[in-house]
Amino acid sequence: MLDLSNLNKIKIDLNEGTVWVQAGATLGQLYYAIAKKSNVHGFPGGVCFSIGTGGIISGGGIGTLMRKFGLAADNVVDVRGGGGASFGVILAWKLKLVRVPDKVTVFTVYKRLEGNQNLLKKWENIAHQLPDKLLIRVIIQNDGTDNEKYVEIIFQALRTNESLEVLLEKSIPTQKNYFKATSDFVKTPIPESGWEMVKRLFLEEERPQMILEPLGGILDKISESEIPFPHRKGNLYNIQYLVNWGDNSESISSQKITWMRKLYKKMEPYVAKSPRSAYLNYRDLDFGTNSEDYSYSKAKIWGEKYFKGNFERLAKVKSEVDPKNFFRNEQSIPPYHTDS
């Protein structure tokens, strides 16, 4: 593991419309630097501004501007260093800046799931077909009191309304928060029976969450094989599943993880199949992990979830640039072997 946090220099060229950002800079630092230079430029990264640019770009980079401009990784112009995670260490990225309005419309609308499944159904059918300037994501979570707990759906077009300085926030939280997460992609709208199942399971748990982010727009026009991220045309939206807890005792942690695995299993009939796909940046070790042999056939089980048909191509690149598998982790890409 390498600590790149001090590699955080950012150099913006508005005339060229690009920025060089070192891999240890956070998204917040990048957004802040751009905002200080221009109110009509941006970069299509994610909404969690405390994460590192190197990490999110290496995995694709889903964000609120993706329907208009593509993923973070779709806007890479050049790199310094090696390939991400499995192939080497990227030290800096040259990124394309995008033009944005100086004023944007944001909103958050809260509804109960009970009685409003028709709104969720409409969102499923049209969110990926809306004009590419509009991204409406949905958050599903619990609300209410112990006497009247209910599942709510939040329709959100998001941007922070706080000061720019919040993007540079580095304070350590006083309360620890633990979580289990995983992901899916959805190709056909989920029927009412599926949402009834979600509601039932959510009411069993204290702090569950599903975040649905629509695809479509320019993502439909970029080939699955353009970059390793393959989840393009034919996908309506992606799902991030989360469950949080504060007490990390073995009994509580086991209970929460078991609940998440139950939800993931019950969602299987409603999500993408052959393979059931997942987003690399929401990495889930439940899909499997490398053992000492780092076999291609075993890695293919989770590798095709993340990369689909691109996994074999990536393994062949690995064979060329790192045949001895020096750069490795639990779910890294091993060298390609036809007999393994």
GROMACS .gro file of C-alpha atoms in nm:
model
  340
    1MET     CA    1   0.000   0.000   0.000
    2LEU     CA    2   0.135   0.341  -0.099
    3ASP     CA    3   0.042   0.673   0.066
    4LEU     CA    4   0.003   0.924  -0.218
    5SER     CA    5  -0.167   1.196  -0.009
    6ASN     CA    6   0.126   1.439  -0.040
    7LEU     CA    7   0.119   1.409  -0.420
    8ASN     CA    8  -0.159   1.667  -0.441
    9LYS     CA    9  -0.042   1.937  -0.683
   10ILE     CA   10  -0.298   2.072  -0.932
   11LYS     CA   11  -0.216   2.278  -1.244
   12ILE     CA   12  -0.503   2.421  -1.448
   13ASP     CA   13  -0.477   2.550  -1.805
   14LEU     CA   14  -0.804   2.725  -1.894
   15ASN     CA   15  -0.679   2.815  -2.243
   16GLU     CA   16  -0.626   2.448  -2.323
   17GLY     CA   17  -0.923   2.341  -2.109
   18THR     CA   18  -0.721   2.083  -1.914
   19VAL     CA   19  -0.583   2.018  -1.566
   20TRP     CA   20  -0.289   1.812  -1.444
   21VAL     CA   21  -0.376   1.665  -1.104
   22GLN     CA   22  -0.148   1.446  -0.897
   23ALA     CA   23  -0.304   1.118  -0.789
   24GLY     CA   24  -0.310   1.199  -0.417
   25ALA     CA   25  -0.527   1.510  -0.451
   26THR     CA   26  -0.885   1.464  -0.334
   27LEU     CA   27  -1.184   1.537  -0.555
   28GLY     CA   28  -1.261   1.825  -0.321
   29GLN     CA   29  -0.919   1.978  -0.377
   30LEU     CA   30  -0.965   1.941  -0.753
   31TYR     CA   31  -1.314   2.094  -0.751
   32TYR     CA   32  -1.194   2.378  -0.527
   33ALA     CA   33  -0.899   2.458  -0.754
   34ILE     CA   34  -1.124   2.465  -1.061
   35ALA     CA   35  -1.389   2.681  -0.889
   36LYS     CA   36  -1.122   2.934  -0.784
   37LYS     CA   37  -1.015   2.969  -1.148
   38SER     CA   38  -1.353   2.967  -1.323
   39ASN     CA   39  -1.727   2.953  -1.255
   40VAL     CA   40  -1.801   2.798  -1.596
   41HIS     CA   41  -1.564   2.500  -1.585
   42GLY     CA   42  -1.596   2.170  -1.405
   43PHE     CA   43  -1.489   1.809  -1.401
   44PRO     CA   44  -1.730   1.511  -1.411
   45GLY     CA   45  -1.621   1.327  -1.098
   46GLY     CA   46  -1.818   1.186  -0.805
   47VAL     CA   47  -2.015   1.350  -0.524
   48CYS     CA   48  -1.792   1.223  -0.239
   49PHE     CA   49  -1.530   1.497  -0.241
   50SER     CA   50  -1.306   1.344   0.028
   51ILE     CA   51  -1.191   1.054  -0.191
   52GLY     CA   52  -0.872   1.057  -0.396
   53THR     CA   53  -0.876   1.144  -0.765
   54GLY     CA   54  -0.645   0.855  -0.848
   55GLY     CA   55  -0.880   0.598  -0.702
   56ILE     CA   56  -1.207   0.716  -0.853
   57ILE     CA   57  -1.061   0.769  -1.201
   58SER     CA   58  -0.891   0.426  -1.201
   59GLY     CA   59  -1.229   0.261  -1.140
   60GLY     CA   60  -1.432   0.464  -1.390
   61GLY     CA   61  -1.580   0.751  -1.193
   62ILE     CA   62  -1.959   0.771  -1.176
   63GLY     CA   63  -2.089   1.120  -1.098
   64THR     CA   64  -2.367   1.373  -1.143
   65LEU     CA   65  -2.229   1.507  -1.473
   66MET     CA   66  -2.180   1.166  -1.635
   67ARG     CA   67  -2.493   1.171  -1.853
   68LYS     CA   68  -2.368   1.490  -2.020
   69PHE     CA   69  -1.991   1.440  -2.022
   70GLY     CA   70  -1.923   1.075  -1.940
   71LEU     CA   71  -1.734   0.920  -1.651
   72ALA     CA   72  -1.426   1.071  -1.491
   73ALA     CA   73  -1.216   0.814  -1.680
   74ASP     CA   74  -1.381   0.909  -2.010
   75ASN     CA   75  -1.222   1.254  -1.969
   76VAL     CA   76  -0.861   1.145  -1.919
   77VAL     CA   77  -0.621   1.299  -2.172
   78ASP     CA   78  -0.288   1.162  -2.045
   79VAL     CA   79  -0.121   1.001  -1.744
   80ARG     CA   80   0.220   0.997  -1.576
   81GLY     CA   81   0.326   0.670  -1.425
   82GLY     CA   82   0.194   0.320  -1.483
   83GLY     CA   83  -0.155   0.169  -1.504
   84GLY     CA   84  -0.401   0.177  -1.216
   85ALA     CA   85  -0.393  -0.078  -0.931
   86SER     CA   86  -0.303  -0.399  -1.116
   87PHE     CA   87  -0.038  -0.262  -1.350
   88GLY     CA   88   0.165   0.003  -1.170
   89VAL     CA   89   0.131   0.339  -0.994
   90ILE     CA   90  -0.019   0.644  -1.165
   91LEU     CA   91   0.136   0.961  -1.027
   92ALA     CA   92  -0.063   1.224  -1.215
   93TRP     CA   93  -0.356   1.257  -1.455
   94LYS     CA   94  -0.416   1.509  -1.730
   95LEU     CA   95  -0.792   1.567  -1.741
   96LYS     CA   96  -1.024   1.745  -1.979
   97LEU     CA   97  -1.227   2.025  -1.819
   98VAL     CA   98  -1.591   2.063  -1.924
   99ARG     CA   99  -1.803   2.375  -1.967
  100VAL     CA  100  -2.089   2.416  -1.721
  101PRO     CA  101  -2.349   2.692  -1.664
  102ASP     CA  102  -2.265   2.947  -1.396
  103LYS     CA  103  -2.604   2.871  -1.241
  104VAL     CA  104  -2.765   2.529  -1.207
  105THR     CA  105  -3.096   2.402  -1.068
  106VAL     CA  106  -3.085   2.159  -0.777
  107PHE     CA  107  -3.364   1.995  -0.579
  108THR     CA  108  -3.442   1.724  -0.326
  109VAL     CA  109  -3.794   1.576  -0.306
  110TYR     CA  110  -3.894   1.338  -0.026
  111LYS     CA  111  -4.171   1.079  -0.064
  112ARG     CA  112  -4.280   0.767   0.119
  113LEU     CA  113  -4.230   0.449  -0.081
  114GLU     CA  114  -4.573   0.332   0.034
  115GLY     CA  115  -4.825   0.484  -0.205
  116ASN     CA  116  -4.560   0.630  -0.438
  117GLN     CA  117  -4.427   0.325  -0.617
  118ASN     CA  118  -4.576   0.472  -0.934
  119LEU     CA  119  -4.326   0.762  -0.909
  120LEU     CA  120  -4.041   0.518  -0.869
  121LYS     CA  121  -4.169   0.321  -1.168
  122LYS     CA  122  -4.183   0.640  -1.379
  123TRP     CA  123  -3.829   0.726  -1.274
  124GLU     CA  124  -3.708   0.379  -1.377
  125ASN     CA  125  -3.862   0.418  -1.722
  126ILE     CA  126  -3.757   0.774  -1.805
  127ALA     CA  127  -3.455   0.881  -1.594
  128HIS     CA  128  -3.206   0.734  -1.845
  129GLN     CA  129  -3.392   0.899  -2.137
  130LEU     CA  130  -3.415   1.253  -1.997
  131PRO     CA  131  -3.208   1.534  -2.157
  132ASP     CA  132  -2.845   1.471  -2.076
  133LYS     CA  133  -2.820   1.796  -1.878
  134LEU     CA  134  -3.043   1.643  -1.611
  135LEU     CA  135  -2.947   1.365  -1.372
  136ILE     CA  136  -3.198   1.270  -1.102
  137ARG     CA  137  -3.075   1.007  -0.863
  138VAL     CA  138  -3.290   0.821  -0.610
  139ILE     CA  139  -3.200   0.738  -0.251
  140ILE     CA  140  -3.407   0.476  -0.067
  141GLN     CA  141  -3.373   0.461   0.311
  142ASN     CA  142  -3.560   0.432   0.639
  143ASP     CA  143  -3.716   0.726   0.823
  144GLY     CA  144  -3.968   0.796   1.096
  145THR     CA  145  -3.964   0.682   1.456
  146ASP     CA  146  -3.970   0.343   1.626
  147ASN     CA  147  -4.347   0.382   1.654
  148GLU     CA  148  -4.389   0.459   1.284
  149LYS     CA  149  -4.088   0.360   1.078
  150TYR     CA  150  -4.130   0.378   0.702
  151VAL     CA  151  -3.923   0.357   0.385
  152GLU     CA  152  -3.874   0.684   0.200
  153ILE     CA  153  -3.759   0.761  -0.152
  154ILE     CA  154  -3.563   1.078  -0.220
  155PHE     CA  155  -3.543   1.222  -0.573
  156GLN     CA  156  -3.232   1.433  -0.591
  157ALA     CA  157  -3.046   1.657  -0.833
  158LEU     CA  158  -2.750   1.732  -0.613
  159ARG     CA  159  -2.488   1.997  -0.562
  160THR     CA  160  -2.364   2.130  -0.233
  161ASN     CA  161  -2.491   2.476  -0.130
  162GLU     CA  162  -2.220   2.519   0.132
  163SER     CA  163  -1.910   2.736   0.098
  164LEU     CA  164  -1.628   2.622  -0.127
  165GLU     CA  165  -1.406   2.567   0.176
  166VAL     CA  166  -1.607   2.258   0.273
  167LEU     CA  167  -1.440   2.087  -0.025
  168LEU     CA  168  -1.107   2.108   0.160
  169GLU     CA  169  -1.242   1.965   0.485
  170LYS     CA  170  -1.004   1.708   0.634
  171SER     CA  171  -1.134   1.674   0.990
  172ILE     CA  172  -1.151   1.322   1.130
  173PRO     CA  173  -1.507   1.219   1.234
  174THR     CA  174  -1.553   1.195   1.610
  175GLN     CA  175  -1.787   0.897   1.573
  176LYS     CA  176  -1.678   0.584   1.391
  177ASN     CA  177  -1.903   0.450   1.121
  178TYR     CA  178  -1.877   0.101   0.975
  179PHE     CA  179  -2.052  -0.020   0.662
  180LYS     CA  180  -2.096  -0.301   0.414
  181ALA     CA  181  -2.162  -0.211   0.051
  182THR     CA  182  -2.204  -0.373  -0.289
  183SER     CA  183  -2.354  -0.287  -0.627
  184ASP     CA  184  -2.560  -0.391  -0.930
  185PHE     CA  185  -2.664  -0.262  -1.271
  186VAL     CA  186  -3.027  -0.276  -1.386
  187LYS     CA  187  -3.138  -0.339  -1.745
  188THR     CA  188  -3.518  -0.367  -1.704
  189PRO     CA  189  -3.749  -0.187  -1.457
  190ILE     CA  190  -3.796  -0.372  -1.129
  191PRO     CA  191  -4.156  -0.499  -1.085
  192GLU     CA  192  -4.374  -0.407  -0.789
  193SER     CA  193  -4.298  -0.740  -0.622
  194GLY     CA  194  -3.930  -0.645  -0.616
  195TRP     CA  195  -3.992  -0.313  -0.447
  196GLU     CA  196  -4.225  -0.481  -0.197
  197MET     CA  197  -3.939  -0.715  -0.108
  198VAL     CA  198  -3.702  -0.417  -0.067
  199LYS     CA  199  -3.954  -0.241   0.159
  200ARG     CA  200  -3.998  -0.551   0.373
  201LEU     CA  201  -3.624  -0.604   0.418
  202PHE     CA  202  -3.555  -0.236   0.481
  203LEU     CA  203  -3.807  -0.229   0.766
  204GLU     CA  204  -3.610  -0.513   0.929
  205GLU     CA  205  -3.292  -0.302   0.939
  206GLU     CA  206  -3.196   0.027   1.109
  207ARG     CA  207  -2.968   0.205   0.861
  208PRO     CA  208  -3.001   0.057   0.513
  209GLN     CA  209  -2.970   0.257   0.194
  210MET     CA  210  -2.992   0.209  -0.181
  211ILE     CA  211  -2.864   0.478  -0.418
  212LEU     CA  212  -2.989   0.455  -0.778
  213GLU     CA  213  -2.807   0.661  -1.042
  214PRO     CA  214  -2.944   0.679  -1.397
  215LEU     CA  215  -2.721   0.612  -1.696
  216GLY     CA  216  -2.805   0.693  -2.058
  217GLY     CA  217  -2.709   1.018  -2.226
  218ILE     CA  218  -2.357   1.019  -2.368
  219LEU     CA  219  -2.283   0.690  -2.187
  220ASP     CA  220  -2.501   0.513  -2.445
  221LYS     CA  221  -2.277   0.645  -2.724
  222ILE     CA  222  -1.944   0.523  -2.582
  223SER     CA  223  -1.841   0.168  -2.668
  224GLU     CA  224  -1.817  -0.095  -2.392
  225SER     CA  225  -1.458  -0.156  -2.500
  226GLU     CA  226  -1.348   0.209  -2.513
  227ILE     CA  227  -1.205   0.190  -2.159
  228PRO     CA  228  -1.224  -0.096  -1.903
  229PHE     CA  229  -1.558   0.031  -1.760
  230PRO     CA  230  -1.814  -0.161  -1.975
  231HIS     CA  231  -2.154  -0.069  -1.828
  232ARG     CA  232  -2.289   0.142  -2.113
  233LYS     CA  233  -2.590   0.114  -2.347
  234GLY     CA  234  -2.866  -0.117  -2.224
  235ASN     CA  235  -2.822  -0.030  -1.856
  236LEU     CA  236  -3.095   0.187  -1.706
  237TYR     CA  237  -2.919   0.266  -1.380
  238ASN     CA  238  -2.673   0.137  -1.125
  239ILE     CA  239  -2.746   0.054  -0.761
  240GLN     CA  240  -2.520   0.106  -0.463
  241TYR     CA  241  -2.635  -0.088  -0.156
  242LEU     CA  242  -2.522   0.023   0.189
  243VAL     CA  243  -2.583  -0.071   0.549
  244ASN     CA  244  -2.419   0.130   0.830
  245TRP     CA  245  -2.355   0.066   1.197
  246GLY     CA  246  -2.168   0.228   1.485
  247ASP     CA  247  -2.102  -0.069   1.716
  248ASN     CA  248  -1.833  -0.284   1.557
  249SER     CA  249  -1.872  -0.577   1.793
  250GLU     CA  250  -1.859  -0.916   1.624
  251SER     CA  251  -2.229  -0.986   1.683
  252ILE     CA  252  -2.350  -0.654   1.538
  253SER     CA  253  -2.111  -0.661   1.242
  254SER     CA  254  -2.209  -1.020   1.160
  255GLN     CA  255  -2.579  -0.929   1.176
  256LYS     CA  256  -2.539  -0.632   0.941
  257ILE     CA  257  -2.325  -0.819   0.688
  258THR     CA  258  -2.568  -1.112   0.690
  259TRP     CA  259  -2.856  -0.872   0.621
  260MET     CA  260  -2.670  -0.716   0.326
  261ARG     CA  261  -2.592  -1.056   0.177
  262LYS     CA  262  -2.959  -1.149   0.210
  263LEU     CA  263  -3.071  -0.835   0.025
  264TYR     CA  264  -2.809  -0.890  -0.248
  265LYS     CA  265  -2.925  -1.248  -0.300
  266LYS     CA  266  -3.294  -1.151  -0.317
  267MET     CA  267  -3.218  -0.878  -0.575
  268GLU     CA  268  -3.072  -1.132  -0.818
  269PRO     CA  269  -3.391  -1.182  -1.029
  270TYR     CA  270  -3.422  -0.807  -1.094
  271VAL     CA  271  -3.072  -0.703  -1.204
  272ALA     CA  272  -2.829  -0.757  -1.494
  273LYS     CA  273  -2.738  -1.119  -1.563
  274SER     CA  274  -2.473  -1.326  -1.746
  275PRO     CA  275  -2.272  -1.190  -1.576
  276ARG     CA  276  -2.439  -1.018  -1.284
  277SER     CA  277  -2.239  -0.697  -1.309
  278ALA     CA  278  -2.090  -0.461  -1.050
  279TYR     CA  279  -1.904  -0.129  -1.027
  280LEU     CA  280  -1.533  -0.163  -0.951
  281ASN     CA  281  -1.524   0.140  -0.720
  282TYR     CA  282  -1.786  -0.026  -0.499
  283ARG     CA  283  -1.554  -0.326  -0.462
  284ASP     CA  284  -1.707  -0.627  -0.286
  285LEU     CA  285  -1.476  -0.904  -0.163
  286ASP     CA  286  -1.778  -1.135  -0.133
  287PHE     CA  287  -1.739  -1.191  -0.508
  288GLY     CA  288  -1.414  -1.376  -0.439
  289THR     CA  289  -1.049  -1.296  -0.376
  290ASN     CA  290  -0.710  -1.394  -0.508
  291SER     CA  291  -0.525  -1.665  -0.318
  292GLU     CA  292  -0.154  -1.736  -0.341
  293ASP     CA  293  -0.183  -1.882  -0.692
  294TYR     CA  294  -0.354  -1.572  -0.842
  295SER     CA  295  -0.522  -1.781  -1.111
  296TYR     CA  296  -0.685  -1.621  -1.414
  297SER     CA  297  -0.981  -1.861  -1.402
  298LYS     CA  298  -1.063  -1.773  -1.041
  299ALA     CA  299  -1.020  -1.398  -1.095
  300LYS     CA  300  -1.254  -1.420  -1.394
  301ILE     CA  301  -1.544  -1.481  -1.151
  302TRP     CA  302  -1.531  -1.126  -1.018
  303GLY     CA  303  -1.331  -0.975  -1.303
  304GLU     CA  304  -1.615  -1.023  -1.551
  305LYS     CA  305  -1.860  -0.866  -1.303
  306TYR     CA  306  -1.652  -0.548  -1.304
  307PHE     CA  307  -1.519  -0.550  -1.661
  308LYS     CA  308  -1.734  -0.796  -1.864
  309GLY     CA  309  -1.556  -0.876  -2.193
  310ASN     CA  310  -1.275  -0.632  -2.114
  311PHE     CA  311  -1.140  -0.857  -1.838
  312GLU     CA  312  -0.955  -1.087  -2.079
  313ARG     CA  313  -0.797  -0.789  -2.256
  314LEU     CA  314  -0.683  -0.646  -1.923
  315ALA     CA  315  -0.530  -0.980  -1.820
  316LYS     CA  316  -0.337  -0.989  -2.148
  317VAL     CA  317  -0.207  -0.637  -2.079
  318LYS     CA  318  -0.104  -0.758  -1.734
  319SER     CA  319   0.093  -1.041  -1.895
  320GLU     CA  320   0.287  -0.786  -2.100
  321VAL     CA  321   0.359  -0.516  -1.842
  322ASP     CA  322   0.373  -0.709  -1.512
  323PRO     CA  323   0.416  -1.080  -1.593
  324LYS     CA  324   0.555  -1.158  -1.244
  325ASN     CA  325   0.246  -1.002  -1.080
  326PHE     CA  326   0.434  -0.756  -0.861
  327PHE     CA  327   0.133  -0.521  -0.839
  328ARG     CA  328  -0.139  -0.726  -0.674
  329ASN     CA  329  -0.421  -0.714  -0.422
  330GLU     CA  330  -0.724  -0.920  -0.319
  331GLN     CA  331  -0.906  -0.851  -0.647
  332SER     CA  332  -0.627  -0.745  -0.879
  333ILE     CA  333  -0.605  -0.870  -1.237
  334PRO     CA  334  -0.363  -1.163  -1.276
  335PRO     CA  335  -0.163  -1.240  -1.591
  336TYR     CA  336  -0.358  -1.419  -1.864
  337HIS     CA  337  -0.318  -1.797  -1.882
  338THR     CA  338  -0.530  -2.009  -2.114
  339ASP     CA  339  -0.472  -2.323  -1.909
  340SER     CA  340  -0.558  -2.177  -1.568
   0.00000   0.00000   0.00000
